[in-house]
XYZ file of C-alpha atoms in Angstrom:
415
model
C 111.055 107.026 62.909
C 113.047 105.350 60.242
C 114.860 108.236 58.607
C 118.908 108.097 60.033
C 119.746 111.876 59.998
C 115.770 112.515 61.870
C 117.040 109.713 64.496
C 120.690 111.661 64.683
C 118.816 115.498 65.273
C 116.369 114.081 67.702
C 119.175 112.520 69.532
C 121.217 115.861 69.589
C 118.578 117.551 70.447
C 117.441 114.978 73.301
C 121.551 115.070 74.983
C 121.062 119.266 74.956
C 117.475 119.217 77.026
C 118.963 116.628 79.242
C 122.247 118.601 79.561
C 120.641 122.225 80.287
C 118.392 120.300 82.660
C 121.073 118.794 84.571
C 122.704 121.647 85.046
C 119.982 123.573 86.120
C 119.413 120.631 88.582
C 122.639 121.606 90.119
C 122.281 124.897 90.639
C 119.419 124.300 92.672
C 120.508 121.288 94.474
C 117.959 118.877 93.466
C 118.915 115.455 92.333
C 119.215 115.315 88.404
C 117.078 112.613 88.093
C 114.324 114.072 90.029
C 114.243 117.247 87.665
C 114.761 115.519 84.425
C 111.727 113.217 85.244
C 110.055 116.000 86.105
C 110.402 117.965 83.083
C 109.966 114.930 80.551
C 106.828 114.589 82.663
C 105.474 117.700 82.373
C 106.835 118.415 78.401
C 104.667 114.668 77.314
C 101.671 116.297 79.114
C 101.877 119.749 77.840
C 103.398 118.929 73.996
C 101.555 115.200 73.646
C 103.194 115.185 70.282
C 106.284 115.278 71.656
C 106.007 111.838 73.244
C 108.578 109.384 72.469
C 107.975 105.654 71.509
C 110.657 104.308 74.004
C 111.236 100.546 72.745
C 112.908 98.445 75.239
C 115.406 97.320 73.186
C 116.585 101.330 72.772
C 116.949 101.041 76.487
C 118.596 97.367 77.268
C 120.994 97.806 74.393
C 122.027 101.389 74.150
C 121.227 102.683 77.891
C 121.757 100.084 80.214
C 125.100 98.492 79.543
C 126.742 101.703 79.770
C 125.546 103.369 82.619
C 126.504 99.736 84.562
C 129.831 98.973 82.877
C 130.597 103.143 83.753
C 129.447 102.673 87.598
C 131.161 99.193 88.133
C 134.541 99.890 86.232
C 134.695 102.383 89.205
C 134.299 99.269 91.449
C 137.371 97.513 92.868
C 137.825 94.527 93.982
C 139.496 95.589 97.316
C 136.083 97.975 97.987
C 133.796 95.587 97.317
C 134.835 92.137 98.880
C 134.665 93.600 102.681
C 130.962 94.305 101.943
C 130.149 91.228 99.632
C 128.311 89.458 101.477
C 125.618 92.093 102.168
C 125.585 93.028 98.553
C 124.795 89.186 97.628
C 122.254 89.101 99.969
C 120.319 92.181 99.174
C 120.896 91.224 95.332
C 119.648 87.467 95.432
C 117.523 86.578 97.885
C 116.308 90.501 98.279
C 115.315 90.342 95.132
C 113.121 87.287 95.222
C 111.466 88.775 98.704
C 111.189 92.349 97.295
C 109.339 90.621 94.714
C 107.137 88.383 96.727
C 106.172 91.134 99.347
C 105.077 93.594 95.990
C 103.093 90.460 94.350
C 101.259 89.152 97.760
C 100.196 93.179 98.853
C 98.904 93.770 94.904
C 97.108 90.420 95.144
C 95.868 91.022 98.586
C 94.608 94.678 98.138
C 94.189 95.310 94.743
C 92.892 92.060 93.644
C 95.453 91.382 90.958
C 95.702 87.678 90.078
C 98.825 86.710 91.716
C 101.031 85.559 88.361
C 100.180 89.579 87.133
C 100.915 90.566 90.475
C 104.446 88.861 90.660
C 104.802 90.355 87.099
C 105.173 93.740 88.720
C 107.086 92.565 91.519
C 110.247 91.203 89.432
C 110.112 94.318 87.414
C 110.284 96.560 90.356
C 112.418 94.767 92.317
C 116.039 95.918 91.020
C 116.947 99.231 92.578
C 118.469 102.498 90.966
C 120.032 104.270 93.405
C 121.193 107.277 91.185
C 120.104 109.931 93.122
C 120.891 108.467 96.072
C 124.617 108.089 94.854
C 124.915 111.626 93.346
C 123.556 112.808 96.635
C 127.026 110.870 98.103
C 129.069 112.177 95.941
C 129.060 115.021 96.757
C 129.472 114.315 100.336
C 132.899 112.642 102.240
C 131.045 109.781 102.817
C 132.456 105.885 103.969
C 133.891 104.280 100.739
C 132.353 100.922 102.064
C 128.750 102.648 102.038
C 128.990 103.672 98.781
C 130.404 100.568 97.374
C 127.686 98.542 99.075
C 124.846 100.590 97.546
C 126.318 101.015 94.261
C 127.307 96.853 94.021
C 123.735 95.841 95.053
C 121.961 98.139 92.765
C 124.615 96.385 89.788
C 124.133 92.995 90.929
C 120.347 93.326 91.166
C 119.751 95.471 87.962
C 120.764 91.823 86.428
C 119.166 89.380 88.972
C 116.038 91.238 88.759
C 115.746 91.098 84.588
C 116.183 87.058 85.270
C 113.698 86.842 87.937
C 111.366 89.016 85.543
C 112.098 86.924 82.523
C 110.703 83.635 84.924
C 107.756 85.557 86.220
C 106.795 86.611 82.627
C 107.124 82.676 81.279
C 105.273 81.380 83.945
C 102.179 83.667 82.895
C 102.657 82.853 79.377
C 103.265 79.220 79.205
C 103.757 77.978 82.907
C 106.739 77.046 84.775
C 107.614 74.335 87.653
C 108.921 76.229 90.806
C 111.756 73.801 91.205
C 112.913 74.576 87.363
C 112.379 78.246 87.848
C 115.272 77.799 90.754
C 117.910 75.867 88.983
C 117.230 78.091 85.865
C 117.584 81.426 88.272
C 120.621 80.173 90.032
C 122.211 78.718 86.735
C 121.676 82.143 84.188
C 123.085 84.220 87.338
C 126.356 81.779 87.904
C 127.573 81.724 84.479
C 126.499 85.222 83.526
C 129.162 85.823 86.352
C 131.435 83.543 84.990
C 131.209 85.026 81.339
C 131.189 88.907 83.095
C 134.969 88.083 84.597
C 136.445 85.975 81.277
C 134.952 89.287 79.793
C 137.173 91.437 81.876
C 139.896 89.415 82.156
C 140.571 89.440 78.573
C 139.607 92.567 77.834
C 142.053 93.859 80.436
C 144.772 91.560 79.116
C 144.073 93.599 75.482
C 144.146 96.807 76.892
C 148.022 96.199 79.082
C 149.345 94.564 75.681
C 149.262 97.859 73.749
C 150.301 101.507 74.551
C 148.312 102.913 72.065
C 145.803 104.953 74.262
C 142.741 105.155 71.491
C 142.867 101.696 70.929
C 142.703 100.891 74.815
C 139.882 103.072 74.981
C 138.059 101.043 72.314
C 138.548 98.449 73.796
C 136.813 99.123 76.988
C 133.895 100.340 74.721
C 133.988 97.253 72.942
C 133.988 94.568 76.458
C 130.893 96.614 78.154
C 129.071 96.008 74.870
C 130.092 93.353 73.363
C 129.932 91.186 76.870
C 125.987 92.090 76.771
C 125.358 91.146 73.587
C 127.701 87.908 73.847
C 125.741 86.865 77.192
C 122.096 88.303 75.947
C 122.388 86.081 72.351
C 122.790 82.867 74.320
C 120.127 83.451 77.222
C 121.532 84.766 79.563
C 122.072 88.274 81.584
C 123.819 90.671 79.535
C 123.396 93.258 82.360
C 124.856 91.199 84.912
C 127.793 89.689 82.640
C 128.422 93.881 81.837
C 128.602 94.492 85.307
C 131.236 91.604 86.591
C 133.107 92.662 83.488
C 133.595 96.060 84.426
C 134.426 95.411 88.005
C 137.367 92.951 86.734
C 138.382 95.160 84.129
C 139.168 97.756 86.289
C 140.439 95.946 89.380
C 143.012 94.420 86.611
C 143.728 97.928 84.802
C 144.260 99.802 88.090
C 146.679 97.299 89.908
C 149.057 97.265 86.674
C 152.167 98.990 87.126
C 152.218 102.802 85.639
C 148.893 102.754 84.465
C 147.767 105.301 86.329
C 147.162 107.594 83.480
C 144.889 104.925 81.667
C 142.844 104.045 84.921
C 142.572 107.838 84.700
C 141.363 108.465 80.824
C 139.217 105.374 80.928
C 137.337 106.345 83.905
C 137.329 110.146 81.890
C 135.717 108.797 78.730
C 132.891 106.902 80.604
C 132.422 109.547 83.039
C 130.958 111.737 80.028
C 129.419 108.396 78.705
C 127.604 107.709 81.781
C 126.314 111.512 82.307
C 125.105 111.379 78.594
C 123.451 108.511 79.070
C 121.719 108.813 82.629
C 120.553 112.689 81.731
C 118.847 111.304 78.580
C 117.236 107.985 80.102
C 115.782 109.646 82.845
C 113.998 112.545 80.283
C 113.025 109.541 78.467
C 111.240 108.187 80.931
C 108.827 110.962 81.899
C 108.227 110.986 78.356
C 107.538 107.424 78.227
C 104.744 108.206 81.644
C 101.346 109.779 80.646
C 99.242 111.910 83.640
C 96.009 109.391 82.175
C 97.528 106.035 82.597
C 98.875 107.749 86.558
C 95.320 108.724 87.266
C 93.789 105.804 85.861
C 96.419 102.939 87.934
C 96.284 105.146 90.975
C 95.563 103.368 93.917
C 97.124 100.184 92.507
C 100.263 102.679 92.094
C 99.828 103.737 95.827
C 99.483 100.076 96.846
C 102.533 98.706 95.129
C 104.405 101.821 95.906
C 104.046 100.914 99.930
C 104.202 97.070 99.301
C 107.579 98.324 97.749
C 108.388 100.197 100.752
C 107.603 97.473 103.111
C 109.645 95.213 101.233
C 112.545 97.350 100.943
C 112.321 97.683 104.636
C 112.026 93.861 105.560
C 114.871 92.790 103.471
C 117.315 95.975 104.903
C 116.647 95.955 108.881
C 115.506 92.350 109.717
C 118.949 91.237 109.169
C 120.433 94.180 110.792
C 117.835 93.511 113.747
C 118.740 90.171 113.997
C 121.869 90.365 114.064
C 122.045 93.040 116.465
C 119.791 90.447 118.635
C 122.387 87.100 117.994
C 125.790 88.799 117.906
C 125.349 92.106 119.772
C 125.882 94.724 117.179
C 124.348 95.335 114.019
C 125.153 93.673 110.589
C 125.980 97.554 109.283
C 127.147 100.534 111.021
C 124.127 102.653 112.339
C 122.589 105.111 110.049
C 123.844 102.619 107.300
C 120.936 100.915 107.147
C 118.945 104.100 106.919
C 121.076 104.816 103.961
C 120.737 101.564 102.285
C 116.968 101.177 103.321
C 116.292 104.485 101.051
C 118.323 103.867 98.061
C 116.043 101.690 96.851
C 113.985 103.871 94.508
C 113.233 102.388 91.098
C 114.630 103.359 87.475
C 115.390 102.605 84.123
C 115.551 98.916 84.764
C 111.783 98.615 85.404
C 110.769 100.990 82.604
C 112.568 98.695 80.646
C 111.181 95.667 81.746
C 107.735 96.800 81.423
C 108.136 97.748 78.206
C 108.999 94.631 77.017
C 106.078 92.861 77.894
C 104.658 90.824 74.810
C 101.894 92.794 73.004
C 99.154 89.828 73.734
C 100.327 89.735 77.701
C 97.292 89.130 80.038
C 96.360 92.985 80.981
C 99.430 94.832 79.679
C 98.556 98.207 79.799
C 97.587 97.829 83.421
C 100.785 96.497 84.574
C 102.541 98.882 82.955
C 100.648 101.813 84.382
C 101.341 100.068 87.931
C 105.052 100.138 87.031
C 105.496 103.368 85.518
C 104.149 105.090 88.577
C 105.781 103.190 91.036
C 109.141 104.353 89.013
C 107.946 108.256 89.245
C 106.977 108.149 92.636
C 110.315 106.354 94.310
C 112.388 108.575 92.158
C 110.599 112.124 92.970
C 109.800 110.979 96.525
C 113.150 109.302 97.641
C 114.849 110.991 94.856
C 114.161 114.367 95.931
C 114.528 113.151 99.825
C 117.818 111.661 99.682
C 120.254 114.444 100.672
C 118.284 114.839 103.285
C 118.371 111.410 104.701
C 121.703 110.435 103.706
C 123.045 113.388 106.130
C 120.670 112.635 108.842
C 121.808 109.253 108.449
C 125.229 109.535 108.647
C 124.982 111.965 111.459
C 123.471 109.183 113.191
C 126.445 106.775 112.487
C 128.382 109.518 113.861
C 130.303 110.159 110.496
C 128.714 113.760 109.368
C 129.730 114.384 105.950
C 131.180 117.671 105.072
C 131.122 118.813 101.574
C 134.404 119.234 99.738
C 136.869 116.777 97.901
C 136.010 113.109 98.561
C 138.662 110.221 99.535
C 138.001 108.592 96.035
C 136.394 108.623 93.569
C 132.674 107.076 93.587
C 131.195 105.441 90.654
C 129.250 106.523 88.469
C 125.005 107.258 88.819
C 123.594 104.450 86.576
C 119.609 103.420 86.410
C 118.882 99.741 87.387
């Protein structure tokens, strides 16, 4: 579709379904991402012609870096740094196991050579959390709990895109583990260190005037612009967008008599974000045909449990361990319950798979494999996660009651 004012009616049209979806989704107290898969599920099956060429690029460019930049400007500093060191731990190394657990089970079960199988692995190994997070916000939950799943779903929507990128150029043209590392390690460390100059100078803009549209440009202009900046030379827009954010509002909140900026900024990416996350997750039951789930099905079912499994390892052995070496667990009980189930998959994987090269070794396959891993965590723990998350939390002794929250959690983004 080439024609500008066909590209501006469909996308009208496309923010009204997700809107009147959302809202239904409310009113019945079901996840919105849960319904709005659902229905762009069922509307591809029953009006084929309505299915939507999703590129990747639509989603990586336009989708992603606002939904992140919206969820971590929410982020401060102060919030995050008590639970840091779980959130680097599940975003890192988690990501590498989550991977290898999803690649060895494929390759084990399924038969899938292991390079294809590892394929899969790095694209479903970044979390989305969204209904998870909506389900929390409208509960008085622990601001720690929130900020921990919300800052490892960030860090690892970025992580996992690198560790993707590798597995994807080791199929195609081979890779030596040792320069797979020091390339991992060295696009996530300065993607960080290009995410906070990002922030830090976009912050420094936005405090030097007092005209309010231009500050709000601004912010516009830093989650963008620092993905494209840190994308053109190589390296993880998504994770650059998401350091950025958190610094930019860390910096714009502690200013003196700001308030009512911190306030309109988070306003204008509030709508931004729940534009964006209604329309991405329509757009990806569109993007998921009932054939290509019937004919990947028990290579769905496999690396749906390998995902599972790895989910679990990487959330309770350390929590089991150190409840074994130190007496008490690394998070507070029914945490880990929490965290353990927030680790459904999204937008970040639909994105990834789309962007495998036309001429990749069995491409359709792999993205059938993907695509119904990404329904079934987001109807199955999707549509779960009120449940658990009060169960949970009941369990840590901290039952939430619905009402007005402490502060104000981030906003749902896919990754």
């Amino acid at each position: 579709m080439s024609d500008p004012v066909a590209i501006v009616r469909l996308a009208v049209a496309l923010i009204a379904a997700a809107t009147i979806v959302a809202a239904a989704a409310r009113r019945v107290w079901l996840p919105d991402s849960v319904l709005l898969v659902l229905v762009g599920l069922g509307g591809g099956a029953l009006l084929p012609e309505l299915h939507l060429a999703i590129s990747p690029a639509l989603v990586l460019s336009v989708y992603i870096p606002g939904l992140v930049f919206a969820a971590a400007y929410s982020i401060d500093w102060s919030h995050l740094r008590p639970v840091l060191a779980p959130v680097i731990a599940l975003a890192i190394p988690g990501v590498v196991v989550s991977g290898l657990v999803v690649a060895f089970v494929l390759n084990l079960w399924f038969g899938l050579p292991i390079g294809l199988a590892f394929v899969v692995g790095a694209a479903t190994a970044a979390t989305d959390p969204v209904a998870v997070v909506a389900t929390m916000a409208r509960l008085n939950v622990p601001t720690e709990l929130r900020t921990l799943v919300e800052g490892e779903s960030l860090l690892n929507d970025g992580t996992g895109l690198v560790l993707f990128a590798l597995a994807v150029r080791a199929v195609s043209s081979g890779v030596d583990l040792g320069e797979a590392a020091v390339l991992f390690v060295s696009t996530v460390t300065v993607s960080v260190i290009v995410g906070i100059v990002g922030g830090l100078v976009g912050a420094r803009a936005m405090l030097a005037t007092r005209d309010r549209t231009m500050q709000l440009a601004i912010s516009l202009v830093i989650a963008y612009g620092t993905y494209e900046l840190a994308d053109a030379v190589g390296l993880s827009g998504i994770l650059a967008t998401v350091i950025a954010g958190i610094a930019l509002g860390t910096v714009v909140r502690r200013a003196e008599s700001r308030g009512e900026l911190d306030e309109e900024v988070e306003g204008l990416w509030d709508v931004i974000a729940f534009v964006l996350t209604s329309s991405v997750f329509l757009l990806i039951g569109f993007a998921i045909t009932v054939p290509a789930l019937i004919h990947a099905a028990s290579a769905i079912a496999v690396g749906t449990v390998a995902i599972v499994a790895g989910r679990a390892l990487i959330v309770y052995l350390p929590t089991t361990l150190s409840r074994l070496r130190r007496g008490r667990d690394a998070l507070p009980r029914g945490w880990a319950h929490v965290v353990f189930w927030s680790g459904l998959r999204g937008a970040i994987a639909l994105a990834a798979a789309l962007s495998l090269p036309s001429d990749f070794p069995a491409r359709q396959l792999l993205q059938e494999i993907i695509f119904g891993i990404v329904l079934v965590t987001l109807v199955l723990q999707g549509g779960t996660a009120p449940l658990i998350v009060r169960r949970s939390l009941r369990a840590a002794r901290q039952p939430p009651e619905v009402g007005d929250r402490v502060d104000r959690p981030g906003a749902p983004h896919p990754a």
